[in-house]
Amino acid sequence: MTLEGSGANQASSVGSVGSSGGGPERLQLWQGRFEGGPSEALQQLNDSLPFDQRMFREDIAGSRAHVVMLEAVAILTTAERDGVLAALNRVEEELVAGDFEFAASDEDIHTAVERRVTELEPAGAKMHTGRSRNDQVATDVRLWTLAAIDEITDLVRRLQRTLLGKAEAAGDAYLPGYTHLQQAQPVALAHHLLAHGWMLNRDVDRLADARRRTDVSVLGAGALAGSSLPLDPSISQNELGFSGLFDNSLDAVADRDFVADTLYALTMIGVHLSRIGEELIIWASTEFGFITLDDAFSTGSSMMPQKKNPDIAELARGKGGRLIGNLTGFLASVKGLPLTYNKDMQEDKEPLFDAVDTVRLTLLALDGMIGSTTFNTDVMAAQANSPYAAATDLAEYLVTNGTPFREAHAIVGEAVRNALAGEGTLAELVMADERLGPEAAAILEPGVSVTRRTTHGGGSPHAVASQLERFRQAISPHGS
Ligand code: ARG
């Protein structure tokens, strides 16, 4: 039976709710204690195979480590260990090749692998010695999460490199910087692009932090309380390459903080990508015209022939909501759970998997979109050259001549008001004002204002040069 055909989670068999639908085929793990088989409804609700089968590599890795440990403490003979390891290899091959036959009794990937190993090798029946699915699943999810964190970190780095490349190529180009989406002060385009790059750097940091807490071995905690058998959890820890080892078996099987940490890190990436997406949408609008999207990364309209739509950016914006849902939904599922394992915790996987899949795809698509976007720097400059965008520079000019800032603000504000009222251009009014004059008016010349904010981390092309260097360092493999 294939996974798709197993009937798990399929509405078609819900008709038998309440009946004992499992039949003799559905031999359960706990059959010794039960007289009847499980109902169809229980199976459908209970089974996690449809979504946890993607952890098969991790499950097999965990079983290998456990079997190696069992032999090291003389619970398995060397021959038994080798037989089980060979069977595990075979099962992995079958799963990779897609010809693993799932059985109706396979409740989850753990039971599926164990069943098949035992079919292939009688000593497989000893594989679960001293182990529970509680420490097993926690181990699997940790291993899966570690790999996912590494993959997503690489993709974030990739987007950062794309932003860096665009920032380097931007040279001295500049655009209006905004607050309240109102033109504020001109900034170098590289400065703006790097702002997103630094946001993503904090995401890499958060992922590393989540990784640290994920990187703990919990195999050997048993169902909840350890084991009466002479297990040595440090052996499976070393086999699996985990940096840390659990201290408390109850906490080990009940802890899903690492899932929450990872979901939060992923959600913050989603929030950041939504902000990048929103800017791309605005910048691509006819009204702004700051960027031209590549055809390969934009869509058309089924009805309006002239349309070129920034769907990727819109999806990046929309997926943020989905990620927030995954995080909050998961937290709601684990809130208030008594120690230790509760089946509610099976609800950790779907939000986690979905969040990783969502962030992976969004990062890839946005990376391609940004990498292929043309920046219309002449349009940006034309907007940034509005004399009003240099108003703060005029006030600061007055400050350097000894005028208190509040007073300078009022003087320039009045000139702006008069210019807007049609009494003359701002340059003319500045020129005519004896407190300002020609030196101040020169600040209003196109391209001058942006060069003036040269302070550390500021928006002038000059200040950005050293920032670029710091950013290169930060994202290099040897950087922070
Ligand atoms: N499929 C389960 C999960 O994902 C595995 C653990 C089951 N443990 C148990 N005590 N029933 O959480």
Short mmCIF file of N, CA and C and ligand atoms in Angstrom, two decimals, residues 30 46 48 51-52 55 107-108 110 132-134 137 256 341-343 345-349, ligand 1:
data_model
loop_
_atom_site.label_atom_id
_atom_site.label_comp_id
_atom_site.label_asym_id
_atom_site.label_seq_id
_atom_site.Cartn_x
_atom_site.Cartn_y
_atom_site.Cartn_z
N TRP A 30 -0.16 -1.60 20.81
CA TRP A 30 -0.59 -1.89 22.18
C TRP A 30 -1.58 -3.05 22.23
N ASN A 46 -5.75 10.05 14.64
CA ASN A 46 -4.54 9.72 15.38
C ASN A 46 -3.30 9.61 14.49
N SER A 48 -0.28 10.02 12.17
CA SER A 48 0.52 11.16 11.71
C SER A 48 1.38 10.80 10.51
N PHE A 51 1.96 13.08 7.38
CA PHE A 51 2.88 14.22 7.42
C PHE A 51 4.23 13.91 8.07
N ASP A 52 4.31 12.86 8.91
CA ASP A 52 5.62 12.66 9.55
C ASP A 52 6.53 11.72 8.76
N MET A 55 10.05 12.62 7.80
CA MET A 55 11.18 12.55 8.74
C MET A 55 11.83 11.16 8.72
N GLU A 107 0.96 3.61 12.02
CA GLU A 107 0.33 4.81 12.59
C GLU A 107 1.15 6.06 12.28
N ASP A 108 2.45 5.86 12.33
CA ASP A 108 3.35 6.99 12.05
C ASP A 108 4.64 6.43 11.46
N HIS A 110 7.48 6.11 12.74
CA HIS A 110 8.24 5.28 13.68
C HIS A 110 7.76 3.83 13.64
N SER A 132 11.01 4.82 23.73
CA SER A 132 9.59 5.09 23.55
C SER A 132 9.46 5.95 22.30
N ARG A 133 8.27 5.96 21.74
CA ARG A 133 8.10 6.91 20.63
C ARG A 133 8.20 8.35 21.15
N ASN A 134 8.09 8.51 22.47
CA ASN A 134 8.17 9.87 23.00
C ASN A 134 9.58 10.46 22.87
N VAL A 137 10.35 10.44 18.84
CA VAL A 137 9.82 11.51 17.99
C VAL A 137 10.50 12.84 18.32
N ARG A 256 9.10 21.17 23.70
CA ARG A 256 9.01 21.55 22.29
C ARG A 256 9.39 23.03 22.13
N TYR A 341 4.62 13.86 27.87
CA TYR A 341 4.10 13.80 26.50
C TYR A 341 2.58 13.75 26.51
N ASN A 342 1.99 14.50 25.63
CA ASN A 342 0.55 14.43 25.36
C ASN A 342 0.38 14.42 23.85
N LYS A 343 -0.66 13.78 23.37
CA LYS A 343 -0.80 13.63 21.92
C LYS A 343 -0.96 14.99 21.23
N MET A 345 0.96 17.15 21.30
CA MET A 345 2.28 17.54 20.79
C MET A 345 2.55 17.03 19.38
N GLN A 346 1.73 16.10 18.93
CA GLN A 346 1.84 15.67 17.53
C GLN A 346 1.52 16.84 16.58
N GLU A 347 0.85 17.84 17.14
CA GLU A 347 0.50 19.04 16.36
C GLU A 347 1.70 19.95 16.13
N ASP A 348 2.88 19.51 16.54
CA ASP A 348 4.08 20.36 16.32
C ASP A 348 4.54 20.29 14.87
N LYS A 349 4.32 19.14 14.23
CA LYS A 349 4.99 18.91 12.95
C LYS A 349 4.42 19.70 11.78
N1 ARG B 1 3.22 10.32 16.15
C1 ARG B 1 3.53 10.73 17.49
C2 ARG B 1 3.88 12.20 17.55
O1 ARG B 1 4.12 12.73 16.55
C3 ARG B 1 4.65 9.90 18.02
C4 ARG B 1 4.67 9.79 19.51
C5 ARG B 1 3.57 8.94 19.98
N2 ARG B 1 3.68 8.73 21.39
C6 ARG B 1 2.68 8.22 22.11
N3 ARG B 1 2.87 8.10 23.39
N4 ARG B 1 1.55 7.88 21.55
O2 ARG B 1 3.91 12.82 18.58
#
